[in-house]
mmCIF file of C-alpha atoms in Angstrom:
data_model
loop_
_atom_site.group_PDB
_atom_site.id
_atom_site.type_symbol
_atom_site.label_atom_id
_atom_site.label_comp_id
_atom_site.label_asym_id
_atom_site.label_seq_id
_atom_site.Cartn_x
_atom_site.Cartn_y
_atom_site.Cartn_z
ATOM 1 C CA MET A 1 -11.863 -6.607 -30.668
ATOM 2 C CA SER A 2 -10.520 -10.134 -30.761
ATOM 3 C CA GLY A 3 -9.255 -11.427 -27.258
ATOM 4 C CA ARG A 4 -5.557 -11.923 -28.915
ATOM 5 C CA ASN A 5 -5.832 -8.198 -29.706
ATOM 6 C CA VAL A 6 -7.020 -6.830 -26.277
ATOM 7 C CA PRO A 7 -4.073 -5.398 -24.629
ATOM 8 C CA ALA A 8 -2.385 -6.916 -21.150
ATOM 9 C CA HIS A 9 -1.710 -4.867 -18.434
ATOM 10 C CA PRO A 10 1.653 -3.263 -18.265
ATOM 11 C CA THR A 11 4.218 -4.256 -15.610
ATOM 12 C CA ALA A 12 6.606 -2.377 -13.445
ATOM 13 C CA ARG A 13 9.246 -2.913 -16.032
ATOM 14 C CA ASP A 14 7.562 -1.023 -18.430
ATOM 15 C CA ARG A 15 7.969 2.255 -16.755
ATOM 16 C CA ALA A 16 9.902 5.184 -18.652
ATOM 17 C CA CYS A 17 11.003 6.949 -15.261
ATOM 18 C CA PRO A 18 10.835 5.344 -12.007
ATOM 19 C CA PHE A 19 8.504 7.643 -10.387
ATOM 20 C CA ASP A 20 5.656 7.366 -13.519
ATOM 21 C CA PRO A 21 3.202 4.716 -14.228
ATOM 22 C CA PRO A 22 4.130 2.722 -17.652
ATOM 23 C CA PRO A 23 3.049 5.188 -20.335
ATOM 24 C CA GLU A 24 0.769 2.851 -21.819
ATOM 25 C CA LEU A 25 -1.686 3.489 -18.857
ATOM 26 C CA ALA A 26 -1.896 7.434 -20.099
ATOM 27 C CA ALA A 27 -2.226 5.947 -23.354
ATOM 28 C CA MET A 28 -5.700 3.838 -22.669
ATOM 29 C CA ARG A 29 -6.885 6.480 -20.355
ATOM 30 C CA ALA A 30 -6.884 8.711 -23.108
ATOM 31 C CA HIS A 31 -9.110 6.472 -25.313
ATOM 32 C CA GLY A 32 -11.750 6.177 -22.561
ATOM 33 C CA PRO A 33 -12.141 5.781 -18.255
ATOM 34 C CA VAL A 34 -12.744 1.968 -19.210
ATOM 35 C CA SER A 35 -11.179 -0.252 -21.057
ATOM 36 C CA ARG A 36 -10.603 -3.799 -22.233
ATOM 37 C CA LEU A 37 -7.941 -5.843 -20.592
ATOM 38 C CA ARG A 38 -6.499 -9.282 -21.108
ATOM 39 C CA TYR A 39 -5.515 -10.749 -17.993
ATOM 40 C CA PRO A 40 -2.904 -13.933 -17.524
ATOM 41 C CA ASP A 41 -4.928 -16.282 -17.405
ATOM 42 C CA GLY A 42 -6.608 -15.522 -20.836
ATOM 43 C CA HIS A 43 -10.072 -14.073 -19.060
ATOM 44 C CA ILE A 44 -10.812 -10.766 -20.901
ATOM 45 C CA GLY A 45 -11.667 -8.408 -18.334
ATOM 46 C CA TRP A 46 -11.671 -4.586 -17.690
ATOM 47 C CA LEU A 47 -9.335 -1.650 -16.869
ATOM 48 C CA VAL A 48 -10.637 1.761 -15.258
ATOM 49 C CA THR A 49 -8.243 4.614 -15.048
ATOM 50 C CA GLY A 50 -10.210 7.668 -15.136
ATOM 51 C CA TYR A 51 -10.509 9.364 -11.735
ATOM 52 C CA GLU A 52 -14.046 9.894 -11.121
ATOM 53 C CA THR A 53 -14.850 6.374 -12.929
ATOM 54 C CA ALA A 54 -12.452 4.849 -10.234
ATOM 55 C CA ARG A 55 -14.286 6.354 -7.259
ATOM 56 C CA ARG A 56 -17.326 5.354 -8.626
ATOM 57 C CA VAL A 57 -16.665 1.677 -8.685
ATOM 58 C CA LEU A 58 -14.885 1.395 -5.538
ATOM 59 C CA ALA A 59 -17.935 2.860 -4.021
ATOM 60 C CA ASP A 60 -20.427 0.632 -5.737
ATOM 61 C CA PRO A 61 -21.558 -2.295 -3.715
ATOM 62 C CA ARG A 62 -22.145 -3.964 -6.574
ATOM 63 C CA PHE A 63 -18.657 -4.538 -7.246
ATOM 64 C CA SER A 64 -17.025 -7.093 -5.058
ATOM 65 C CA ALA A 65 -13.953 -7.283 -3.205
ATOM 66 C CA ARG A 66 -14.301 -11.096 -2.503
ATOM 67 C CA SER A 67 -11.439 -13.412 -2.817
ATOM 68 C CA GLU A 68 -13.379 -15.875 -4.705
ATOM 69 C CA LEU A 69 -14.121 -13.873 -7.723
ATOM 70 C CA LYS A 70 -10.268 -11.901 -7.703
ATOM 71 C CA ARG A 71 -8.159 -11.843 -10.516
ATOM 72 C CA VAL A 72 -4.730 -10.154 -10.963
ATOM 73 C CA PRO A 73 -3.820 -8.365 -13.944
ATOM 74 C CA VAL A 74 -0.078 -9.175 -14.173
ATOM 75 C CA ALA A 75 1.311 -13.117 -13.760
ATOM 76 C CA ARG A 76 1.526 -13.660 -9.909
ATOM 77 C CA PRO A 77 1.670 -17.538 -9.018
ATOM 78 C CA GLY A 78 1.778 -16.695 -5.435
ATOM 79 C CA THR A 79 -2.084 -15.530 -5.404
ATOM 80 C CA ASP A 80 -2.813 -18.899 -6.657
ATOM 81 C CA PRO A 81 -3.652 -20.383 -3.078
ATOM 82 C CA PHE A 82 -5.434 -17.513 -2.263
ATOM 83 C CA TYR A 83 -7.761 -16.268 -5.040
ATOM 84 C CA GLY A 84 -10.423 -17.991 -6.675
ATOM 85 C CA SER A 85 -11.133 -19.377 -3.068
ATOM 86 C CA PRO A 86 -13.199 -18.192 -0.087
ATOM 87 C CA ALA A 87 -11.388 -15.459 1.936
ATOM 88 C CA LEU A 88 -8.782 -16.445 4.707
ATOM 89 C CA PRO A 89 -10.178 -15.980 8.227
ATOM 90 C CA GLY A 90 -9.733 -12.184 9.127
ATOM 91 C CA TRP A 91 -8.577 -11.096 5.874
ATOM 92 C CA LEU A 92 -11.153 -8.533 5.370
ATOM 93 C CA VAL A 93 -9.687 -7.106 2.495
ATOM 94 C CA ASP A 94 -10.953 -9.888 0.526
ATOM 95 C CA MET A 95 -14.860 -9.591 2.047
ATOM 96 C CA ASP A 96 -17.843 -7.892 1.148
ATOM 97 C CA ALA A 97 -20.459 -6.502 3.678
ATOM 98 C CA PRO A 98 -21.547 -8.009 5.963
ATOM 99 C CA HIS A 99 -18.303 -10.229 7.184
ATOM 100 C CA HIS A 100 -16.278 -7.225 6.424
ATOM 101 C CA THR A 101 -18.327 -4.410 7.870
ATOM 102 C CA ARG A 102 -18.396 -6.963 10.917
ATOM 103 C CA LEU A 103 -14.836 -7.102 11.165
ATOM 104 C CA ARG A 104 -13.910 -3.901 10.156
ATOM 105 C CA ARG A 105 -15.904 -2.110 13.102
ATOM 106 C CA HIS A 106 -13.571 -3.889 15.570
ATOM 107 C CA LEU A 107 -10.524 -1.773 13.903
ATOM 108 C CA MET A 108 -11.922 1.571 13.355
ATOM 109 C CA GLY A 109 -11.616 2.823 16.741
ATOM 110 C CA TRP A 110 -7.924 2.042 16.880
ATOM 111 C CA PHE A 111 -7.127 3.920 13.436
ATOM 112 C CA THR A 112 -8.993 7.137 13.943
ATOM 113 C CA ALA A 113 -7.535 10.346 13.299
ATOM 114 C CA ARG A 114 -7.860 11.244 16.787
ATOM 115 C CA ARG A 115 -6.058 8.067 18.367
ATOM 116 C CA THR A 116 -3.118 8.323 15.574
ATOM 117 C CA ARG A 117 -2.221 12.019 16.985
ATOM 118 C CA ALA A 118 -2.063 10.327 20.208
ATOM 119 C CA LEU A 119 0.991 8.255 18.657
ATOM 120 C CA ALA A 120 2.526 10.916 17.534
ATOM 121 C CA PRO A 121 5.047 11.759 19.986
ATOM 122 C CA ARG A 122 6.075 8.111 20.317
ATOM 123 C CA ILE A 123 6.294 8.210 16.510
ATOM 124 C CA GLU A 124 8.804 11.645 16.705
ATOM 125 C CA GLN A 125 10.797 9.395 19.362
ATOM 126 C CA ILE A 126 11.308 6.377 17.133
ATOM 127 C CA VAL A 127 11.970 8.664 14.203
ATOM 128 C CA GLY A 128 14.272 10.958 16.278
ATOM 129 C CA GLU A 129 16.042 7.608 17.341
ATOM 130 C CA HIS A 130 16.592 6.167 14.208
ATOM 131 C CA LEU A 131 18.041 9.340 12.517
ATOM 132 C CA GLU A 132 20.552 9.356 15.569
ATOM 133 C CA ALA A 133 21.707 5.582 14.771
ATOM 134 C CA MET A 134 21.738 6.455 11.131
ATOM 135 C CA ALA A 135 24.060 9.315 11.677
ATOM 136 C CA ALA A 136 26.337 7.324 13.891
ATOM 137 C CA LEU A 137 27.163 5.309 10.784
ATOM 138 C CA GLY A 138 29.345 8.039 9.710
ATOM 139 C CA GLY A 139 28.408 9.557 6.377
ATOM 140 C CA ARG A 140 26.835 6.653 4.678
ATOM 141 C CA ALA A 141 23.861 4.399 5.058
ATOM 142 C CA ASP A 142 21.258 2.396 3.344
ATOM 143 C CA LEU A 143 18.291 4.298 4.090
ATOM 144 C CA VAL A 144 15.678 1.494 3.514
ATOM 145 C CA GLU A 145 17.464 -0.621 6.044
ATOM 146 C CA ARG A 146 18.488 1.955 8.487
ATOM 147 C CA PHE A 147 15.075 4.180 8.350
ATOM 148 C CA ALA A 148 12.281 3.338 5.729
ATOM 149 C CA LEU A 149 11.493 -0.210 6.799
ATOM 150 C CA PRO A 150 12.402 -0.039 10.729
ATOM 151 C CA VAL A 151 10.226 3.117 11.817
ATOM 152 C CA PRO A 152 6.875 1.545 10.339
ATOM 153 C CA SER A 153 7.737 -1.530 11.536
ATOM 154 C CA LEU A 154 8.192 -0.518 15.215
ATOM 155 C CA VAL A 155 5.314 1.593 15.020
ATOM 156 C CA ILE A 156 2.938 -1.588 13.658
ATOM 157 C CA CYS A 157 4.851 -3.703 16.354
ATOM 158 C CA GLU A 158 3.934 -1.643 18.931
ATOM 159 C CA LEU A 159 0.305 -0.553 18.166
ATOM 160 C CA LEU A 160 -0.472 -4.430 17.533
ATOM 161 C CA GLY A 161 1.288 -5.999 20.445
ATOM 162 C CA VAL A 162 3.987 -7.459 18.324
ATOM 163 C CA PRO A 163 7.457 -8.437 19.808
ATOM 164 C CA TYR A 164 10.048 -6.130 17.253
ATOM 165 C CA ALA A 165 12.313 -8.803 18.279
ATOM 166 C CA GLU A 166 10.580 -11.036 15.977
ATOM 167 C CA ARG A 167 10.806 -8.680 12.980
ATOM 168 C CA ALA A 168 13.078 -10.882 10.827
ATOM 169 C CA GLY A 169 10.273 -13.820 10.582
ATOM 170 C CA PHE A 170 7.275 -11.477 10.103
ATOM 171 C CA GLN A 171 9.132 -9.382 7.236
ATOM 172 C CA ARG A 172 10.668 -12.468 5.400
ATOM 173 C CA SER A 173 7.226 -13.888 5.401
ATOM 174 C CA SER A 174 5.514 -10.284 4.211
ATOM 175 C CA ALA A 175 8.178 -10.017 1.686
ATOM 176 C CA THR A 176 7.252 -13.285 0.241
ATOM 177 C CA LEU A 177 3.613 -12.943 -0.058
ATOM 178 C CA PHE A 178 4.393 -9.209 -1.919
ATOM 179 C CA ARG A 179 6.838 -10.745 -4.546
ATOM 180 C CA ILE A 180 5.437 -11.096 -7.934
ATOM 181 C CA ASP A 181 7.850 -13.882 -8.963
ATOM 182 C CA ALA A 182 6.729 -16.003 -5.512
ATOM 183 C CA SER A 183 5.661 -19.808 -6.482
ATOM 184 C CA ALA A 184 2.321 -20.796 -5.152
ATOM 185 C CA ALA A 185 4.107 -22.747 -2.910
ATOM 186 C CA GLU A 186 6.297 -20.401 -1.445
ATOM 187 C CA ALA A 187 3.341 -18.016 -0.573
ATOM 188 C CA ALA A 188 1.202 -20.897 0.926
ATOM 189 C CA ALA A 189 3.966 -21.314 3.204
ATOM 190 C CA ALA A 190 4.856 -17.837 3.902
ATOM 191 C CA MET A 191 1.224 -17.385 4.883
ATOM 192 C CA ALA A 192 1.263 -20.190 7.112
ATOM 193 C CA GLU A 193 4.311 -19.114 9.283
ATOM 194 C CA LEU A 194 2.737 -15.785 9.349
ATOM 195 C CA ASP A 195 -0.560 -17.192 10.578
ATOM 196 C CA ALA A 196 1.110 -19.448 13.084
ATOM 197 C CA PHE A 197 3.304 -16.748 14.292
ATOM 198 C CA LEU A 198 0.064 -14.460 14.838
ATOM 199 C CA THR A 199 -2.217 -17.522 16.186
ATOM 200 C CA GLU A 200 0.460 -18.342 18.917
ATOM 201 C CA LEU A 201 0.684 -14.716 19.919
ATOM 202 C CA ALA A 202 -3.193 -14.607 19.970
ATOM 203 C CA ARG A 203 -3.116 -16.981 22.235
ATOM 204 C CA HIS A 204 -0.652 -15.556 24.649
ATOM 205 C CA ARG A 205 -2.615 -12.397 24.542
ATOM 206 C CA ARG A 206 -5.488 -14.459 25.587
ATOM 207 C CA ARG A 207 -3.146 -15.503 28.616
ATOM 208 C CA ALA A 208 -1.657 -12.505 29.434
ATOM 209 C CA PRO A 209 -3.327 -9.616 27.796
ATOM 210 C CA GLY A 210 -1.520 -6.248 27.278
ATOM 211 C CA ASP A 211 -2.539 -2.702 26.026
ATOM 212 C CA ASP A 212 -2.503 -3.577 22.458
ATOM 213 C CA LEU A 213 -4.703 -4.002 19.757
ATOM 214 C CA LEU A 214 -4.545 -8.096 19.511
ATOM 215 C CA SER A 215 -5.506 -8.221 23.350
ATOM 216 C CA ALA A 216 -8.296 -5.965 22.552
ATOM 217 C CA LEU A 217 -9.679 -8.067 19.783
ATOM 218 C CA VAL A 218 -8.918 -11.443 22.094
ATOM 219 C CA ALA A 219 -10.591 -9.738 25.257
ATOM 220 C CA GLY A 220 -13.832 -8.429 22.820
ATOM 221 C CA GLY A 221 -14.652 -12.232 22.685
ATOM 222 C CA ASP A 222 -16.569 -11.856 19.219
ATOM 223 C CA LEU A 223 -13.701 -13.009 17.128
ATOM 224 C CA SER A 224 -12.370 -16.490 16.772
ATOM 225 C CA THR A 225 -8.694 -16.978 17.309
ATOM 226 C CA ALA A 226 -8.363 -17.904 13.684
ATOM 227 C CA GLU A 227 -9.956 -14.411 12.897
ATOM 228 C CA VAL A 228 -7.680 -12.504 15.275
ATOM 229 C CA ALA A 229 -4.491 -13.966 13.769
ATOM 230 C CA GLY A 230 -6.043 -13.070 10.246
ATOM 231 C CA VAL A 231 -6.669 -9.665 11.154
ATOM 232 C CA GLY A 232 -3.006 -9.295 12.808
ATOM 233 C CA ALA A 233 -1.126 -10.949 10.347
ATOM 234 C CA LEU A 234 -2.975 -8.391 7.257
ATOM 235 C CA LEU A 235 -2.209 -5.048 9.547
ATOM 236 C CA LEU A 236 1.508 -6.493 9.911
ATOM 237 C CA SER A 237 2.394 -7.333 6.673
ATOM 238 C CA ALA A 238 0.657 -4.235 4.954
ATOM 239 C CA GLY A 239 1.036 -1.977 7.709
ATOM 240 C CA HIS A 240 4.644 -1.811 7.769
ATOM 241 C CA GLU A 241 5.400 -2.769 3.714
ATOM 242 C CA THR A 242 3.413 -0.132 2.438
ATOM 243 C CA THR A 243 4.901 3.082 4.655
ATOM 244 C CA ALA A 244 8.341 1.772 4.424
ATOM 245 C CA GLY A 245 7.360 1.517 0.603
ATOM 246 C CA SER A 246 6.174 5.369 0.804
ATOM 247 C CA LEU A 247 9.031 6.615 2.642
ATOM 248 C CA GLY A 248 11.883 4.853 0.773
ATOM 249 C CA LEU A 249 10.514 5.538 -2.709
ATOM 250 C CA GLY A 250 9.354 9.165 -1.317
ATOM 251 C CA THR A 251 12.872 9.959 -0.285
ATOM 252 C CA PHE A 252 14.318 9.002 -3.372
ATOM 253 C CA ALA A 253 11.812 11.055 -5.319
ATOM 254 C CA LEU A 254 12.367 14.453 -3.508
ATOM 255 C CA LEU A 255 16.466 13.629 -3.574
ATOM 256 C CA SER A 256 15.655 13.631 -7.600
ATOM 257 C CA HIS A 257 13.637 16.942 -7.572
ATOM 258 C CA PRO A 258 16.195 19.420 -6.741
ATOM 259 C CA GLY A 259 15.382 21.817 -4.003
ATOM 260 C CA GLN A 260 12.449 19.959 -2.786
ATOM 261 C CA PRO A 261 14.239 18.517 0.418
ATOM 262 C CA ALA A 262 15.225 21.792 1.766
ATOM 263 C CA ARG A 263 11.951 23.211 0.906
ATOM 264 C CA LEU A 264 10.442 20.733 3.143
ATOM 265 C CA ALA A 265 12.996 21.054 6.036
ATOM 266 C CA ALA A 266 12.402 24.833 5.898
ATOM 267 C CA ASP A 267 8.911 24.487 6.299
ATOM 268 C CA PRO A 268 7.582 22.114 8.284
ATOM 269 C CA SER A 269 4.293 23.222 8.189
ATOM 270 C CA LEU A 270 4.414 22.082 4.507
ATOM 271 C CA ALA A 271 4.848 18.482 5.498
ATOM 272 C CA GLY A 272 1.013 17.409 5.371
ATOM 273 C CA ASN A 273 0.289 18.929 1.757
ATOM 274 C CA ALA A 274 3.770 17.376 0.879
ATOM 275 C CA VAL A 275 2.794 13.729 1.873
ATOM 276 C CA GLU A 276 -0.687 13.882 -0.037
ATOM 277 C CA GLU A 277 1.226 14.588 -3.224
ATOM 278 C CA LEU A 278 3.787 12.020 -2.733
ATOM 279 C CA LEU A 279 1.085 9.783 -2.304
ATOM 280 C CA ARG A 280 -0.725 10.863 -5.415
ATOM 281 C CA TYR A 281 2.589 11.147 -7.499
ATOM 282 C CA LEU A 282 3.742 7.732 -6.616
ATOM 283 C CA THR A 283 0.835 5.431 -5.799
ATOM 284 C CA ILE A 284 2.962 2.468 -4.397
ATOM 285 C CA PHE A 285 -0.159 -0.027 -4.843
ATOM 286 C CA HIS A 286 1.273 -0.110 -8.748
ATOM 287 C CA PHE A 287 -1.299 -2.749 -10.018
ATOM 288 C CA GLY A 288 -4.556 -1.586 -8.896
ATOM 289 C CA VAL A 289 -7.330 -3.166 -7.142
ATOM 290 C CA PRO A 290 -9.262 -5.910 -8.412
ATOM 291 C CA ARG A 291 -13.076 -5.778 -8.329
ATOM 292 C CA SER A 292 -15.925 -7.977 -10.187
ATOM 293 C CA PRO A 293 -19.359 -7.003 -10.628
ATOM 294 C CA LEU A 294 -21.862 -9.319 -8.642
ATOM 295 C CA GLU A 295 -24.634 -8.457 -11.621
ATOM 296 C CA ASP A 296 -24.700 -7.165 -14.938
ATOM 297 C CA VAL A 297 -23.514 -3.389 -14.795
ATOM 298 C CA MET A 298 -23.293 -0.547 -17.407
ATOM 299 C CA LEU A 299 -20.390 1.698 -17.002
ATOM 300 C CA GLU A 300 -19.112 4.634 -19.331
ATOM 301 C CA GLY A 301 -21.467 3.251 -21.970
ATOM 302 C CA HIS A 302 -19.913 -0.580 -21.727
ATOM 303 C CA ALA A 303 -21.824 -3.469 -20.483
ATOM 304 C CA LEU A 304 -19.609 -5.461 -17.937
ATOM 305 C CA ARG A 305 -21.755 -8.770 -17.356
ATOM 306 C CA ALA A 306 -21.673 -10.348 -13.808
ATOM 307 C CA GLY A 307 -18.228 -12.127 -12.833
ATOM 308 C CA GLU A 308 -16.127 -10.586 -15.135
ATOM 309 C CA SER A 309 -12.925 -9.027 -13.764
ATOM 310 C CA VAL A 310 -12.076 -5.465 -13.275
ATOM 311 C CA THR A 311 -8.936 -3.914 -12.419
ATOM 312 C CA VAL A 312 -9.268 0.050 -10.873
ATOM 313 C CA SER A 313 -5.807 1.479 -11.843
ATOM 314 C CA LEU A 314 -5.177 3.615 -8.624
ATOM 315 C CA SER A 315 -1.771 4.903 -10.409
ATOM 316 C CA ALA A 316 -3.816 6.028 -13.590
ATOM 317 C CA ALA A 317 -6.568 7.522 -11.783
ATOM 318 C CA ASN A 318 -4.130 9.846 -9.546
ATOM 319 C CA ARG A 319 -2.317 10.929 -12.848
ATOM 320 C CA ASP A 320 -5.730 11.600 -14.541
ATOM 321 C CA PRO A 321 -5.257 15.441 -15.818
ATOM 322 C CA ALA A 322 -9.210 15.781 -15.783
ATOM 323 C CA ARG A 323 -8.745 16.065 -11.933
ATOM 324 C CA PHE A 324 -5.178 16.647 -11.397
ATOM 325 C CA ALA A 325 -3.709 19.731 -13.299
ATOM 326 C CA ASP A 326 -0.011 18.848 -14.796
ATOM 327 C CA PRO A 327 -0.503 15.378 -12.926
ATOM 328 C CA ASP A 328 2.835 14.528 -13.973
ATOM 329 C CA ARG A 329 4.718 17.287 -12.025
ATOM 330 C CA LEU A 330 5.710 16.788 -8.364
ATOM 331 C CA ASP A 331 4.401 19.789 -6.530
ATOM 332 C CA LEU A 332 4.373 19.929 -2.897
ATOM 333 C CA THR A 333 2.066 22.979 -2.902
ATOM 334 C CA ARG A 334 -0.291 20.945 -4.776
ATOM 335 C CA PRO A 335 -3.521 20.644 -3.508
ATOM 336 C CA ALA A 336 -3.558 16.668 -3.655
ATOM 337 C CA SER A 337 -6.504 15.893 -1.322
ATOM 338 C CA GLY A 338 -9.083 13.551 -2.935
ATOM 339 C CA HIS A 339 -6.240 11.322 -4.604
ATOM 340 C CA LEU A 340 -7.208 7.439 -4.415
ATOM 341 C CA ALA A 341 -3.538 6.386 -3.267
ATOM 342 C CA PHE A 342 -5.364 4.760 -0.038
ATOM 343 C CA GLY A 343 -8.283 3.629 -2.704
ATOM 344 C CA HIS A 344 -12.096 4.370 -2.021
ATOM 345 C CA GLY A 345 -15.371 3.300 -0.578
ATOM 346 C CA ALA A 346 -16.002 0.719 2.165
ATOM 347 C CA HIS A 347 -12.351 -0.764 1.799
ATOM 348 C CA GLN A 348 -10.427 2.340 2.023
ATOM 349 C CA CYS A 349 -7.205 1.742 3.692
ATOM 350 C CA ILE A 350 -8.226 1.673 7.497
ATOM 351 C CA GLY A 351 -4.733 2.460 8.301
ATOM 352 C CA GLN A 352 -4.380 5.640 6.192
ATOM 353 C CA HIS A 353 -4.347 8.084 9.179
ATOM 354 C CA LEU A 354 -1.467 6.576 10.685
ATOM 355 C CA ALA A 355 0.320 6.064 7.567
ATOM 356 C CA ARG A 356 0.257 9.354 6.779
ATOM 357 C CA THR A 357 1.494 10.542 10.503
ATOM 358 C CA GLU A 358 4.381 8.495 10.147
ATOM 359 C CA MET A 359 5.320 10.327 6.720
ATOM 360 C CA ARG A 360 4.746 13.888 8.255
ATOM 361 C CA ILE A 361 6.796 13.141 11.121
ATOM 362 C CA ALA A 362 9.435 11.173 9.194
ATOM 363 C CA PHE A 363 10.080 13.411 5.975
ATOM 364 C CA PRO A 364 10.910 16.680 7.554
ATOM 365 C CA ALA A 365 12.758 14.972 10.533
ATOM 366 C CA LEU A 366 14.976 13.205 7.918
ATOM 367 C CA PHE A 367 15.898 16.191 5.899
ATOM 368 C CA ALA A 368 16.553 18.675 9.122
ATOM 369 C CA ARG A 369 18.936 16.197 10.719
ATOM 370 C CA PHE A 370 20.470 15.357 7.170
ATOM 371 C CA PRO A 371 20.458 18.828 5.328
ATOM 372 C CA GLY A 372 23.292 17.652 2.626
ATOM 373 C CA LEU A 373 21.123 14.219 1.983
ATOM 374 C CA GLU A 374 21.935 12.914 -1.410
ATOM 375 C CA LEU A 375 22.068 9.647 -3.178
ATOM 376 C CA ALA A 376 25.269 7.822 -2.848
ATOM 377 C CA VAL A 377 25.302 6.096 -6.128
ATOM 378 C CA SER A 378 23.632 7.271 -9.736
ATOM 379 C CA PRO A 379 19.757 6.891 -9.819
ATOM 380 C CA SER A 380 19.728 4.609 -12.140
ATOM 381 C CA GLU A 381 21.563 1.784 -9.575
ATOM 382 C CA VAL A 382 19.002 2.319 -7.267
ATOM 383 C CA PRO A 383 17.166 -1.249 -7.370
ATOM 384 C CA LEU A 384 13.283 -0.393 -7.883
ATOM 385 C CA GLY A 385 10.660 -3.016 -6.425
ATOM 386 C CA GLU A 386 9.252 -3.634 -9.651
ATOM 387 C CA ASP A 387 8.979 -7.393 -8.456
ATOM 388 C CA MET A 388 6.872 -6.373 -5.464
ATOM 389 C CA GLY A 389 3.303 -5.973 -5.241
ATOM 390 C CA PHE A 390 3.896 -3.032 -3.494
ATOM 391 C CA TYR A 391 5.991 -0.606 -5.360
ATOM 392 C CA GLY A 392 9.164 0.941 -3.743
ATOM 393 C CA VAL A 393 12.787 0.473 -3.590
ATOM 394 C CA HIS A 394 14.893 -2.494 -2.487
ATOM 395 C CA ARG A 395 17.570 -0.200 -1.310
ATOM 396 C CA LEU A 396 18.718 3.546 -1.100
ATOM 397 C CA PRO A 397 21.942 4.133 -0.464
ATOM 398 C CA VAL A 398 22.701 7.574 0.575
ATOM 399 C CA ALA A 399 25.312 10.100 1.876
ATOM 400 C CA TRP A 400 25.757 13.077 3.793
#
């Protein structure tokens, strides 16, 4: 197959349904779990769409996550200042062992299932306060503005020790970083703003420590101020954008499937399973995970050369019928554990327990407080996050 005939990665605008991955991904997976892929810069690499193959690649240390080797599968100029160069201090998602291991070790204790469970009462309080504030507006609101975005933003701010009053600035910078159409200059400026904010905060925590993650990282003495700021910027930006996307898009999906919200409100014990199914079904990290083999590797009969680009499509893997029966159907009772929405292997999302806890609390509380919740516009009028690295909805007008 000549490079000209190698397919490019579909974009979010190629979706036939707002909740389903572009159908081209399923067509490629039907021909095999590994396919050739043409990247925007002309490089011919690979796309992994099969579930088992995706797990294998993500767990294999021969496939590097280093930013020097990363390419994105869709045109995204905002990554130009960062990919192709060494990782920024603290950005462990762009590093391999031992650097990744060293940074992650400092964070693990703050994101265990046990520690996250201890946060549940405070999360319940935050959720309840925002639902009451939304109810006070009358019978209509934008769920993203009033609930899906502020709840995870406040939770991650309290965990990190970031003043929530500063949210307008860091939310603006984060949104720019995740915008697909952001220019290289815009992304670099947004990163500089986020880094300056976290650097100053880390220095403040050194002078006046609190009971928060940034203070603990500073007090540990093993990380430089630049590394603490980088870790903080990563957790702050990804920690609220991803969960906000899941809450907004998840609510849209539930409201678009009659009977599901009432079922969830009537049986809160269903929440854990429902969250896993929503994570699998929606998979908001819709452009996949970039990797690159450090050596020549055979994968499903294909010879991958060292340095070639590999994109692991989490969306396609989570809809693989070889792993999930009738995968294009939303079923809140499905045993969806084992999905790859949080990745897999050494780089599996460190905040997954926190995100799960927020969602398990938020969804049942939302539909219990507003049993008549419905879309206030037609589904086609909901603005989708097709222009973002994390898929979701920009706004979700609802009524009750």
